[in-house]
PDB file of C-alpha atoms in Angstrom:
ATOM      1  CA  MET A 292     -71.279  35.219 -76.517  1.00  0.00           C
ATOM      2  CA  LYS A 293     -70.243  31.538 -76.694  1.00  0.00           C
ATOM      3  CA  GLN A 294     -66.601  32.576 -77.445  1.00  0.00           C
ATOM      4  CA  ARG A 295     -66.574  34.921 -74.441  1.00  0.00           C
ATOM      5  CA  LYS A 296     -68.051  32.205 -72.269  1.00  0.00           C
ATOM      6  CA  SER A 297     -65.542  29.720 -73.277  1.00  0.00           C
ATOM      7  CA  THR A 298     -62.788  32.142 -72.666  1.00  0.00           C
ATOM      8  CA  HIS A 299     -64.076  32.892 -69.149  1.00  0.00           C
ATOM      9  CA  GLN A 300     -64.354  29.321 -68.355  1.00  0.00           C
ATOM     10  CA  LYS A 301     -60.835  28.734 -69.382  1.00  0.00           C
ATOM     11  CA  SER A 302     -59.736  31.374 -67.282  1.00  0.00           C
ATOM     12  CA  VAL A 303     -61.601  30.057 -64.246  1.00  0.00           C
ATOM     13  CA  TYR A 304     -60.154  26.668 -64.947  1.00  0.00           C
ATOM     14  CA  TYR A 305     -56.492  27.931 -65.096  1.00  0.00           C
ATOM     15  CA  TYR A 306     -57.135  29.962 -61.981  1.00  0.00           C
ATOM     16  CA  ASN A 307     -58.402  27.031 -60.062  1.00  0.00           C
ATOM     17  CA  GLN A 308     -55.536  24.861 -61.157  1.00  0.00           C
ATOM     18  CA  TRP A 309     -52.940  27.662 -60.156  1.00  0.00           C
ATOM     19  CA  LYS A 310     -54.680  27.882 -56.808  1.00  0.00           C
ATOM     20  CA  LYS A 311     -54.575  24.065 -56.243  1.00  0.00           C
ATOM     21  CA  ARG A 312     -50.824  24.187 -57.120  1.00  0.00           C
ATOM     22  CA  LYS A 313     -50.226  27.067 -54.784  1.00  0.00           C
ATOM     23  CA  ILE A 314     -51.929  25.201 -51.875  1.00  0.00           C
ATOM     24  CA  PHE A 315     -49.893  22.122 -52.729  1.00  0.00           C
ATOM     25  CA  VAL A 316     -46.534  24.051 -52.832  1.00  0.00           C
ATOM     26  CA  MET A 317     -47.549  25.628 -49.540  1.00  0.00           C
ATOM     27  CA  LEU A 318     -48.443  22.367 -47.922  1.00  0.00           C
ATOM     28  CA  SER A 319     -45.222  20.865 -49.264  1.00  0.00           C
ATOM     29  CA  LEU A 320     -43.304  23.716 -47.792  1.00  0.00           C
ATOM     30  CA  LEU A 321     -45.104  23.361 -44.476  1.00  0.00           C
ATOM     31  CA  LEU A 322     -44.458  19.576 -44.453  1.00  0.00           C
ATOM     32  CA  LEU A 323     -40.802  20.107 -45.449  1.00  0.00           C
ATOM     33  CA  THR A 324     -40.409  22.748 -42.688  1.00  0.00           C
ATOM     34  CA  GLY A 325     -41.955  20.390 -40.095  1.00  0.00           C
ATOM     35  CA  SER A 326     -39.596  17.726 -41.298  1.00  0.00           C
ATOM     36  CA  CYS A 327     -36.660  19.951 -40.814  1.00  0.00           C
ATOM     37  CA  PHE A 328     -37.957  20.946 -37.474  1.00  0.00           C
ATOM     38  CA  VAL A 329     -38.321  17.287 -36.397  1.00  0.00           C
ATOM     39  CA  LEU A 330     -34.916  16.521 -37.897  1.00  0.00           C
ATOM     40  CA  THR A 331     -33.426  19.425 -35.942  1.00  0.00           C
ATOM     41  CA  LEU A 332     -35.342  18.505 -32.868  1.00  0.00           C
ATOM     42  CA  ASN A 333     -34.123  14.851 -33.133  1.00  0.00           C
ATOM     43  CA  SER A 334     -30.572  15.975 -33.856  1.00  0.00           C
ATOM     44  CA  THR A 335     -30.684  18.336 -30.816  1.00  0.00           C
ATOM     45  CA  THR A 336     -32.169  15.518 -28.605  1.00  0.00           C
ATOM     46  CA  THR A 337     -29.547  13.082 -29.881  1.00  0.00           C
ATOM     47  CA  SER A 338     -26.697  15.533 -29.211  1.00  0.00           C
ATOM     48  CA  THR A 339     -28.039  16.348 -25.709  1.00  0.00           C
ATOM     49  CA  THR A 340     -28.425  12.673 -24.941  1.00  0.00           C
ATOM     50  CA  THR A 341     -24.961  11.800 -26.330  1.00  0.00           C
ATOM     51  CA  SER A 342     -23.607  14.775 -24.225  1.00  0.00           C
ATOM     52  CA  ARG A 343     -25.245  13.536 -21.129  1.00  0.00           C
ATOM     53  CA  ILE A 344     -24.045  10.054 -21.631  1.00  0.00           C
ATOM     54  CA  LEU A 345     -20.470  11.199 -22.169  1.00  0.00           C
ATOM     55  CA  THR A 346     -20.733  13.375 -18.991  1.00  0.00           C
ATOM     56  CA  LEU A 347     -21.984  10.679 -16.925  1.00  0.00           C
ATOM     57  CA  ALA A 348     -19.271   8.358 -18.205  1.00  0.00           C
ATOM     58  CA  SER A 349     -16.728  11.020 -17.419  1.00  0.00           C
ATOM     59  CA  LEU A 350     -18.063  11.520 -13.893  1.00  0.00           C
ATOM     60  CA  ARG A 351     -18.221   7.703 -13.291  1.00  0.00           C
ATOM     61  CA  SER A 352     -14.573   7.301 -14.366  1.00  0.00           C
ATOM     62  CA  HIS A 353     -13.695  10.219 -12.090  1.00  0.00           C
ATOM     63  CA  PHE A 354     -15.350   8.708  -9.065  1.00  0.00           C
ATOM     64  CA  VAL A 355     -14.551   5.178  -9.589  1.00  0.00           C
ATOM     65  CA  VAL A 356     -13.663   3.873  -6.253  1.00  0.00           C
ATOM     66  CA  GLN A 357     -10.105   2.422  -6.456  1.00  0.00           C
ATOM     67  CA  LYS A 358      -9.352  -0.323  -4.021  1.00  0.00           C
ATOM     68  CA  PRO A 359      -6.999   0.538  -1.158  1.00  0.00           C
ATOM     69  CA  LYS A 360      -3.379  -0.836  -1.553  1.00  0.00           C
ATOM     70  CA  ILE A 361      -1.012  -2.604   0.674  1.00  0.00           C
ATOM     71  CA  ALA A 362       2.378  -1.221   0.848  1.00  0.00           C
ATOM     72  CA  PHE A 363       5.026  -4.027   1.136  1.00  0.00           C
ATOM     73  CA  LEU A 364       8.155  -2.533   2.956  1.00  0.00           C
ATOM     74  CA  PHE A 365      11.260  -4.656   2.535  1.00  0.00           C
ATOM     75  CA  ILE A 366      14.223  -4.186   4.730  1.00  0.00           C
ATOM     76  CA  ALA A 367      17.130  -5.861   2.872  1.00  0.00           C
ATOM     77  CA  ARG A 368      20.974  -5.936   3.221  1.00  0.00           C
ATOM     78  CA  ASN A 369      21.297  -5.753  -0.677  1.00  0.00           C
ATOM     79  CA  ARG A 370      19.348  -7.759  -3.012  1.00  0.00           C
ATOM     80  CA  LEU A 371      16.268  -9.957  -2.360  1.00  0.00           C
ATOM     81  CA  PRO A 372      17.270 -13.523  -2.919  1.00  0.00           C
ATOM     82  CA  LEU A 373      13.637 -14.831  -2.880  1.00  0.00           C
ATOM     83  CA  ASP A 374      12.340 -12.270  -5.352  1.00  0.00           C
ATOM     84  CA  MET A 375      10.829 -14.996  -7.675  1.00  0.00           C
ATOM     85  CA  LEU A 376       8.567 -16.198  -4.955  1.00  0.00           C
ATOM     86  CA  TRP A 377       7.351 -12.726  -4.569  1.00  0.00           C
ATOM     87  CA  ASP A 378       6.880 -12.137  -8.287  1.00  0.00           C
ATOM     88  CA  ALA A 379       4.546 -15.050  -8.538  1.00  0.00           C
ATOM     89  CA  PHE A 380       2.820 -13.686  -5.353  1.00  0.00           C
ATOM     90  CA  PHE A 381       2.220 -10.214  -6.956  1.00  0.00           C
ATOM     91  CA  LYS A 382       1.469 -11.273 -10.465  1.00  0.00           C
ATOM     92  CA  GLY A 383      -1.874 -10.033 -11.674  1.00  0.00           C
ATOM     93  CA  GLN A 384      -2.690  -7.853  -8.612  1.00  0.00           C
ATOM     94  CA  GLU A 385      -0.803  -4.632  -9.806  1.00  0.00           C
ATOM     95  CA  SER A 386      -3.664  -2.242  -8.730  1.00  0.00           C
ATOM     96  CA  ARG A 387      -3.762  -3.479  -5.052  1.00  0.00           C
ATOM     97  CA  PHE A 388      -0.041  -3.172  -3.862  1.00  0.00           C
ATOM     98  CA  SER A 389       2.940  -0.987  -3.909  1.00  0.00           C
ATOM     99  CA  ILE A 390       6.607  -2.049  -3.117  1.00  0.00           C
ATOM    100  CA  PHE A 391       9.391  -0.197  -1.350  1.00  0.00           C
ATOM    101  CA  VAL A 392      12.847  -1.553  -0.507  1.00  0.00           C
ATOM    102  CA  HIS A 393      15.407  -0.300   2.051  1.00  0.00           C
ATOM    103  CA  SER A 394      18.973  -1.530   1.112  1.00  0.00           C
ATOM    104  CA  ARG A 395      22.247  -0.195   1.850  1.00  0.00           C
ATOM    105  CA  PRO A 396      23.027   3.183   0.562  1.00  0.00           C
ATOM    106  CA  GLY A 397      23.997   3.189  -3.119  1.00  0.00           C
ATOM    107  CA  PHE A 398      22.447  -0.166  -3.968  1.00  0.00           C
ATOM    108  CA  LEU A 399      20.209  -0.015  -6.985  1.00  0.00           C
ATOM    109  CA  PHE A 400      17.694  -2.781  -8.100  1.00  0.00           C
ATOM    110  CA  ASN A 401      18.185  -3.375 -11.845  1.00  0.00           C
ATOM    111  CA  LYS A 402      18.070  -6.319 -14.201  1.00  0.00           C
ATOM    112  CA  ALA A 403      21.457  -7.498 -13.124  1.00  0.00           C
ATOM    113  CA  ASN A 404      20.349  -8.205  -9.452  1.00  0.00           C
ATOM    114  CA  THR A 405      16.674  -8.931  -9.481  1.00  0.00           C
ATOM    115  CA  ARG A 406      14.664 -11.298 -11.581  1.00  0.00           C
ATOM    116  CA  SER A 407      11.371  -9.707 -10.896  1.00  0.00           C
ATOM    117  CA  GLU A 408      10.111  -6.579 -12.670  1.00  0.00           C
ATOM    118  CA  TYR A 409       8.272  -5.626  -9.498  1.00  0.00           C
ATOM    119  CA  PHE A 410      11.469  -4.699  -7.652  1.00  0.00           C
ATOM    120  CA  LEU A 411      13.095  -2.703 -10.439  1.00  0.00           C
ATOM    121  CA  ASN A 412      13.914   0.709  -9.135  1.00  0.00           C
ATOM    122  CA  ARG A 413      11.864   0.172  -5.953  1.00  0.00           C
ATOM    123  CA  GLN A 414      14.721   1.056  -3.481  1.00  0.00           C
ATOM    124  CA  VAL A 415      14.364   4.271  -1.589  1.00  0.00           C
ATOM    125  CA  ASN A 416      16.814   6.919  -2.469  1.00  0.00           C
ATOM    126  CA  ASP A 417      17.741   8.096   1.070  1.00  0.00           C
ATOM    127  CA  SER A 418      18.510   4.894   2.752  1.00  0.00           C
ATOM    128  CA  THR A 419      20.778   4.665   5.794  1.00  0.00           C
ATOM    129  CA  GLN A 420      23.322   2.116   6.933  1.00  0.00           C
ATOM    130  CA  VAL A 421      21.683  -0.326   9.210  1.00  0.00           C
ATOM    131  CA  ASP A 422      23.372  -2.047  12.054  1.00  0.00           C
ATOM    132  CA  TRP A 423      21.631  -4.850  13.913  1.00  0.00           C
ATOM    133  CA  GLY A 424      20.603  -3.955  17.454  1.00  0.00           C
ATOM    134  CA  GLU A 425      20.777  -0.086  16.701  1.00  0.00           C
ATOM    135  CA  ALA A 426      18.251   2.676  16.239  1.00  0.00           C
ATOM    136  CA  THR A 427      19.275   2.701  12.543  1.00  0.00           C
ATOM    137  CA  MET A 428      16.840  -0.235  12.155  1.00  0.00           C
ATOM    138  CA  ILE A 429      13.895   1.790  13.318  1.00  0.00           C
ATOM    139  CA  GLU A 430      15.135   4.859  11.265  1.00  0.00           C
ATOM    140  CA  ALA A 431      14.952   2.488   8.145  1.00  0.00           C
ATOM    141  CA  GLU A 432      11.357   1.664   8.902  1.00  0.00           C
ATOM    142  CA  ARG A 433      10.558   5.311   9.277  1.00  0.00           C
ATOM    143  CA  ILE A 434      12.243   6.025   6.075  1.00  0.00           C
ATOM    144  CA  LEU A 435      10.107   3.329   4.084  1.00  0.00           C
ATOM    145  CA  LEU A 436       6.851   4.753   5.723  1.00  0.00           C
ATOM    146  CA  ARG A 437       7.724   8.245   4.675  1.00  0.00           C
ATOM    147  CA  HIS A 438       7.889   7.143   1.061  1.00  0.00           C
ATOM    148  CA  ALA A 439       4.985   4.720   1.175  1.00  0.00           C
ATOM    149  CA  LEU A 440       2.553   7.355   2.770  1.00  0.00           C
ATOM    150  CA  VAL A 441       3.052   9.654  -0.245  1.00  0.00           C
ATOM    151  CA  ASP A 442       0.456   7.437  -2.126  1.00  0.00           C
ATOM    152  CA  PRO A 443      -3.024   8.083  -0.639  1.00  0.00           C
ATOM    153  CA  LEU A 444      -4.263   4.742  -1.752  1.00  0.00           C
ATOM    154  CA  ASN A 445      -1.842   2.937   0.497  1.00  0.00           C
ATOM    155  CA  GLU A 446      -3.897   1.984   3.599  1.00  0.00           C
ATOM    156  CA  ARG A 447      -1.779  -0.808   5.223  1.00  0.00           C
ATOM    157  CA  PHE A 448       1.941  -1.030   5.524  1.00  0.00           C
ATOM    158  CA  VAL A 449       3.643  -4.440   5.995  1.00  0.00           C
ATOM    159  CA  PHE A 450       7.219  -4.846   7.074  1.00  0.00           C
ATOM    160  CA  LEU A 451       9.166  -7.656   5.726  1.00  0.00           C
ATOM    161  CA  SER A 452      12.832  -8.851   5.732  1.00  0.00           C
ATOM    162  CA  ASP A 453      14.796 -10.096   2.743  1.00  0.00           C
ATOM    163  CA  SER A 454      14.347 -13.709   4.074  1.00  0.00           C
ATOM    164  CA  CYS A 455      10.464 -13.534   4.249  1.00  0.00           C
ATOM    165  CA  ILE A 456       8.312 -15.562   1.789  1.00  0.00           C
ATOM    166  CA  PRO A 457       4.484 -15.438   1.411  1.00  0.00           C
ATOM    167  CA  LEU A 458       2.764 -18.484   2.796  1.00  0.00           C
ATOM    168  CA  TYR A 459      -0.581 -17.767   1.205  1.00  0.00           C
ATOM    169  CA  ASN A 460      -1.677 -16.279  -2.210  1.00  0.00           C
ATOM    170  CA  PHE A 461      -2.323 -12.536  -2.528  1.00  0.00           C
ATOM    171  CA  SER A 462      -5.942 -12.512  -2.488  1.00  0.00           C
ATOM    172  CA  TYR A 463      -6.197 -14.372   0.765  1.00  0.00           C
ATOM    173  CA  THR A 464      -3.367 -12.123   2.447  1.00  0.00           C
ATOM    174  CA  TYR A 465      -5.193  -8.957   1.082  1.00  0.00           C
ATOM    175  CA  ASP A 466      -8.510  -9.851   2.330  1.00  0.00           C
ATOM    176  CA  TYR A 467      -7.229 -10.840   5.692  1.00  0.00           C
ATOM    177  CA  ILE A 468      -5.298  -7.730   6.272  1.00  0.00           C
ATOM    178  CA  MET A 469      -8.130  -5.528   5.030  1.00  0.00           C
ATOM    179  CA  SER A 470     -10.718  -7.299   7.024  1.00  0.00           C
ATOM    180  CA  THR A 471     -10.001  -5.455  10.088  1.00  0.00           C
ATOM    181  CA  SER A 472      -9.473  -1.732  10.932  1.00  0.00           C
ATOM    182  CA  THR A 473      -6.703  -2.587  13.401  1.00  0.00           C
ATOM    183  CA  SER A 474      -2.871  -2.929  13.008  1.00  0.00           C
ATOM    184  CA  PHE A 475      -1.403  -6.083  13.664  1.00  0.00           C
ATOM    185  CA  VAL A 476       1.332  -5.445  16.379  1.00  0.00           C
ATOM    186  CA  ASP A 477       2.778  -8.114  18.639  1.00  0.00           C
ATOM    187  CA  SER A 478       2.998  -6.206  21.845  1.00  0.00           C
ATOM    188  CA  PHE A 479       3.256  -6.990  25.551  1.00  0.00           C
ATOM    189  CA  ALA A 480       4.399  -5.347  28.806  1.00  0.00           C
ATOM    190  CA  ASP A 481       8.191  -6.054  29.091  1.00  0.00           C
ATOM    191  CA  THR A 482       8.585  -6.736  32.903  1.00  0.00           C
ATOM    192  CA  LYS A 483      11.903  -8.437  32.720  1.00  0.00           C
ATOM    193  CA  GLU A 484      15.412  -8.498  30.995  1.00  0.00           C
ATOM    194  CA  GLY A 485      16.131  -4.957  32.264  1.00  0.00           C
ATOM    195  CA  ARG A 486      15.761  -3.352  28.719  1.00  0.00           C
ATOM    196  CA  TYR A 487      14.112  -0.261  29.910  1.00  0.00           C
ATOM    197  CA  ASN A 488      16.473   2.559  30.663  1.00  0.00           C
ATOM    198  CA  PRO A 489      15.241   4.824  33.374  1.00  0.00           C
ATOM    199  CA  LYS A 490      16.836   7.845  31.581  1.00  0.00           C
ATOM    200  CA  MET A 491      13.992   7.715  29.077  1.00  0.00           C
ATOM    201  CA  ALA A 492      11.612   8.981  31.709  1.00  0.00           C
ATOM    202  CA  PRO A 493       9.424  10.936  31.929  1.00  0.00           C
ATOM    203  CA  LEU A 494       8.979  11.309  28.073  1.00  0.00           C
ATOM    204  CA  VAL A 495       8.803   7.417  27.865  1.00  0.00           C
ATOM    205  CA  PRO A 496       7.428   6.139  31.130  1.00  0.00           C
ATOM    206  CA  VAL A 497       8.057   2.735  32.275  1.00  0.00           C
ATOM    207  CA  ASN A 498       4.321   1.867  32.252  1.00  0.00           C
ATOM    208  CA  ASN A 499       4.222   2.295  28.488  1.00  0.00           C
ATOM    209  CA  TRP A 500       7.357   0.126  27.881  1.00  0.00           C
ATOM    210  CA  ARG A 501       6.463  -2.716  25.459  1.00  0.00           C
ATOM    211  CA  LYS A 502       8.162  -5.420  23.537  1.00  0.00           C
ATOM    212  CA  GLY A 503       7.161  -7.573  20.514  1.00  0.00           C
ATOM    213  CA  SER A 504       8.053  -8.531  17.001  1.00  0.00           C
ATOM    214  CA  GLN A 505       9.493  -6.074  14.484  1.00  0.00           C
ATOM    215  CA  TRP A 506       7.274  -7.407  11.803  1.00  0.00           C
ATOM    216  CA  VAL A 507       4.124  -5.351  12.262  1.00  0.00           C
ATOM    217  CA  VAL A 508       1.307  -4.456   9.888  1.00  0.00           C
ATOM    218  CA  LEU A 509       0.209  -0.795  10.363  1.00  0.00           C
ATOM    219  CA  THR A 510      -2.914   1.095   9.338  1.00  0.00           C
ATOM    220  CA  ARG A 511      -2.335   4.381   7.716  1.00  0.00           C
ATOM    221  CA  LYS A 512      -3.196   6.282  10.878  1.00  0.00           C
ATOM    222  CA  HIS A 513      -0.522   4.483  12.970  1.00  0.00           C
ATOM    223  CA  ALA A 514       2.049   4.776  10.042  1.00  0.00           C
ATOM    224  CA  GLU A 515       1.515   8.501  10.340  1.00  0.00           C
ATOM    225  CA  VAL A 516       2.057   8.411  14.052  1.00  0.00           C
ATOM    226  CA  VAL A 517       5.351   6.745  13.504  1.00  0.00           C
ATOM    227  CA  VAL A 518       6.681   9.139  10.886  1.00  0.00           C
ATOM    228  CA  ASN A 519       5.435  12.193  12.814  1.00  0.00           C
ATOM    229  CA  ASP A 520       7.080  11.017  16.149  1.00  0.00           C
ATOM    230  CA  THR A 521       9.629  13.543  17.469  1.00  0.00           C
ATOM    231  CA  THR A 522       9.615  12.467  21.010  1.00  0.00           C
ATOM    232  CA  VAL A 523      10.066   8.585  21.441  1.00  0.00           C
ATOM    233  CA  PHE A 524      12.458   8.063  18.566  1.00  0.00           C
ATOM    234  CA  PRO A 525      15.053  10.523  19.904  1.00  0.00           C
ATOM    235  CA  MET A 526      14.905   8.783  23.340  1.00  0.00           C
ATOM    236  CA  PHE A 527      15.522   5.420  21.622  1.00  0.00           C
ATOM    237  CA  GLN A 528      18.471   6.887  19.710  1.00  0.00           C
ATOM    238  CA  GLN A 529      20.088   8.144  22.878  1.00  0.00           C
ATOM    239  CA  HIS A 530      19.092   5.444  25.452  1.00  0.00           C
ATOM    240  CA  CYS A 531      17.956   2.212  23.695  1.00  0.00           C
ATOM    241  CA  LYS A 532      21.301   0.404  22.769  1.00  0.00           C
ATOM    242  CA  ARG A 533      22.393  -3.175  22.791  1.00  0.00           C
ATOM    243  CA  ARG A 534      24.714  -4.300  25.379  1.00  0.00           C
ATOM    244  CA  SER A 535      28.357  -4.451  24.676  1.00  0.00           C
ATOM    245  CA  LEU A 536      29.169  -8.092  23.703  1.00  0.00           C
ATOM    246  CA  PRO A 537      32.143  -9.920  25.611  1.00  0.00           C
ATOM    247  CA  GLU A 538      34.352  -9.717  22.596  1.00  0.00           C
ATOM    248  CA  PHE A 539      33.942  -5.934  22.775  1.00  0.00           C
ATOM    249  CA  TRP A 540      35.401  -5.941  26.431  1.00  0.00           C
ATOM    250  CA  ARG A 541      38.567  -7.713  25.227  1.00  0.00           C
ATOM    251  CA  ASP A 542      39.881  -4.344  23.693  1.00  0.00           C
ATOM    252  CA  HIS A 543      38.070  -1.993  25.967  1.00  0.00           C
ATOM    253  CA  PRO A 544      37.847  -1.366  29.718  1.00  0.00           C
ATOM    254  CA  ILE A 545      35.226  -3.673  31.386  1.00  0.00           C
ATOM    255  CA  PRO A 546      32.245  -1.518  32.636  1.00  0.00           C
ATOM    256  CA  ALA A 547      32.249  -1.260  36.371  1.00  0.00           C
ATOM    257  CA  ASP A 548      28.719  -2.502  36.516  1.00  0.00           C
ATOM    258  CA  THR A 549      27.725  -4.438  33.440  1.00  0.00           C
ATOM    259  CA  SER A 550      24.151  -4.874  34.738  1.00  0.00           C
ATOM    260  CA  MET A 551      23.741  -1.044  34.357  1.00  0.00           C
ATOM    261  CA  GLU A 552      24.181  -1.517  30.476  1.00  0.00           C
ATOM    262  CA  HIS A 553      20.718  -1.796  29.216  1.00  0.00           C
ATOM    263  CA  ASN A 554      20.351  -4.438  26.547  1.00  0.00           C
ATOM    264  CA  CYS A 555      17.811  -2.715  24.581  1.00  0.00           C
ATOM    265  CA  ILE A 556      17.033  -3.760  20.982  1.00  0.00           C
ATOM    266  CA  PRO A 557      15.226  -0.813  19.437  1.00  0.00           C
ATOM    267  CA  ASP A 558      13.296  -2.629  16.743  1.00  0.00           C
ATOM    268  CA  GLU A 559      11.616  -4.954  19.316  1.00  0.00           C
ATOM    269  CA  HIS A 560      10.367  -2.060  21.431  1.00  0.00           C
ATOM    270  CA  TYR A 561       9.825   1.057  19.277  1.00  0.00           C
ATOM    271  CA  VAL A 562       6.573   0.748  17.541  1.00  0.00           C
ATOM    272  CA  GLN A 563       4.882  -1.014  20.469  1.00  0.00           C
ATOM    273  CA  THR A 564       5.962   1.528  22.988  1.00  0.00           C
ATOM    274  CA  LEU A 565       5.140   4.399  20.743  1.00  0.00           C
ATOM    275  CA  LEU A 566       1.516   3.243  20.172  1.00  0.00           C
ATOM    276  CA  ALA A 567       1.177   2.553  23.976  1.00  0.00           C
ATOM    277  CA  ARG A 568       2.438   6.015  24.833  1.00  0.00           C
ATOM    278  CA  GLU A 569       0.000   7.641  22.413  1.00  0.00           C
ATOM    279  CA  GLY A 570      -2.914   5.644  23.835  1.00  0.00           C
ATOM    280  CA  LEU A 571      -3.540   3.620  20.694  1.00  0.00           C
ATOM    281  CA  GLU A 572      -3.321   0.105  22.046  1.00  0.00           C
ATOM    282  CA  GLY A 573      -7.094  -0.244  21.717  1.00  0.00           C
ATOM    283  CA  GLU A 574      -6.605  -0.061  17.915  1.00  0.00           C
ATOM    284  CA  ILE A 575      -4.194  -2.947  17.484  1.00  0.00           C
ATOM    285  CA  THR A 576      -4.492  -6.804  17.237  1.00  0.00           C
ATOM    286  CA  ARG A 577      -1.683  -8.018  19.514  1.00  0.00           C
ATOM    287  CA  ARG A 578      -0.056 -10.544  17.223  1.00  0.00           C
ATOM    288  CA  SER A 579       2.237 -10.630  14.229  1.00  0.00           C
ATOM    289  CA  LEU A 580       1.288 -12.024  10.799  1.00  0.00           C
ATOM    290  CA  THR A 581       4.913 -13.142  10.173  1.00  0.00           C
ATOM    291  CA  HIS A 582       6.068 -16.414  11.556  1.00  0.00           C
ATOM    292  CA  SER A 583       9.579 -16.840  13.068  1.00  0.00           C
ATOM    293  CA  SER A 584      10.905 -19.660  15.139  1.00  0.00           C
ATOM    294  CA  TRP A 585      12.839 -18.853  18.297  1.00  0.00           C
ATOM    295  CA  ASP A 586      12.785 -22.396  19.864  1.00  0.00           C
ATOM    296  CA  LEU A 587      16.519 -23.196  19.392  1.00  0.00           C
ATOM    297  CA  SER A 588      17.077 -25.004  22.589  1.00  0.00           C
ATOM    298  CA  SER A 589      16.916 -28.408  20.815  1.00  0.00           C
ATOM    299  CA  SER A 590      19.013 -27.429  17.770  1.00  0.00           C
ATOM    300  CA  LYS A 591      22.334 -29.223  17.570  1.00  0.00           C
ATOM    301  CA  ASP A 592      23.606 -26.689  14.899  1.00  0.00           C
ATOM    302  CA  PRO A 593      25.751 -24.148  16.511  1.00  0.00           C
ATOM    303  CA  GLU A 594      24.728 -21.663  13.675  1.00  0.00           C
ATOM    304  CA  ARG A 595      21.307 -21.790  14.781  1.00  0.00           C
ATOM    305  CA  ARG A 596      21.882 -20.701  18.397  1.00  0.00           C
ATOM    306  CA  GLY A 597      22.038 -16.946  19.166  1.00  0.00           C
ATOM    307  CA  TRP A 598      19.946 -13.897  19.185  1.00  0.00           C
ATOM    308  CA  HIS A 599      18.388 -14.511  15.909  1.00  0.00           C
ATOM    309  CA  PRO A 600      15.441 -16.726  14.811  1.00  0.00           C
ATOM    310  CA  VAL A 601      15.827 -19.926  12.758  1.00  0.00           C
ATOM    311  CA  THR A 602      16.938 -19.498   9.208  1.00  0.00           C
ATOM    312  CA  TYR A 603      15.278 -22.281   7.343  1.00  0.00           C
ATOM    313  CA  LYS A 604      17.551 -24.214   4.987  1.00  0.00           C
ATOM    314  CA  PHE A 605      16.400 -25.700   1.542  1.00  0.00           C
ATOM    315  CA  SER A 606      16.400 -29.244   3.225  1.00  0.00           C
ATOM    316  CA  ASP A 607      13.854 -27.906   5.837  1.00  0.00           C
ATOM    317  CA  ALA A 608      11.198 -26.668   3.266  1.00  0.00           C
ATOM    318  CA  THR A 609       8.995 -29.576   3.255  1.00  0.00           C
ATOM    319  CA  PRO A 610       5.187 -29.573   2.672  1.00  0.00           C
ATOM    320  CA  MET A 611       4.782 -30.590   6.356  1.00  0.00           C
ATOM    321  CA  LEU A 612       6.840 -27.759   7.643  1.00  0.00           C
ATOM    322  CA  ILE A 613       4.837 -25.151   5.521  1.00  0.00           C
ATOM    323  CA  GLN A 614       1.595 -26.727   6.667  1.00  0.00           C
ATOM    324  CA  SER A 615       2.553 -26.757  10.242  1.00  0.00           C
ATOM    325  CA  ILE A 616       3.596 -22.984   9.947  1.00  0.00           C
ATOM    326  CA  LYS A 617       0.292 -22.089   8.208  1.00  0.00           C
TER     327      LYS A 617
END
């Protein structure tokens, strides 16, 4: 009996040990499964969070508001002799401007004729031969605007000559131009000089005839008006011409009535008259941002008398002159 009881006790003991081990293994498996679930959950959460961060970053970069740009439109004979001044002006501001240059047909800006990388290959490829006092000057302006409007970020369009220099730094100039929604256009009613040709009526009525500086700063809206114009520009091509100069008459018959020749300089009238005709004068600030000196009466230099503003010489460029202009 004792032997049988002892055997039974051993069996119970081993059974209980086996049961405990089974419970331990099951608990371990449950814990391990739980750990795997937590790890999987954490991994999924991390993956989802990372995915969201990347998506937001992608959307943020996609919808980053880029600053509007100013298109600087140079009308030049050939090269730009003051390119290094402009180089210093533009440096470090590459995202806020674009450059387009209209030079004579066939002229290319390369390292042989410009010292600034900003002007390399910036000439338009469909330039026209420009003659002073002819409609080709405003055709050059229209060509430059057509190219500049291709970039949707260009919101202001500044016309410059090859003899222009910046008087202020880029940031000041940029902020000043962008501070208003208007174009800067020197424009006034031209009631004298007989430049208006009655043959322009009725498409260009005399009450819309305006005069002002060629050097304007246009908003994108007004630039598009100039480029899309199919009415005023043809009238200027046909009827707005400069009067024959006396030296021309030496080799040609003198007109019967020279007063009937209208001394119309297209680039001093076109943009101003077009905007007036389109009813947009309420959207302009009536002044130019480009300085030019026409007070030639006191000049003793015959080269400084004529139908052109003063060309300042190196000896003129004193700090006092710059400050007085500014």
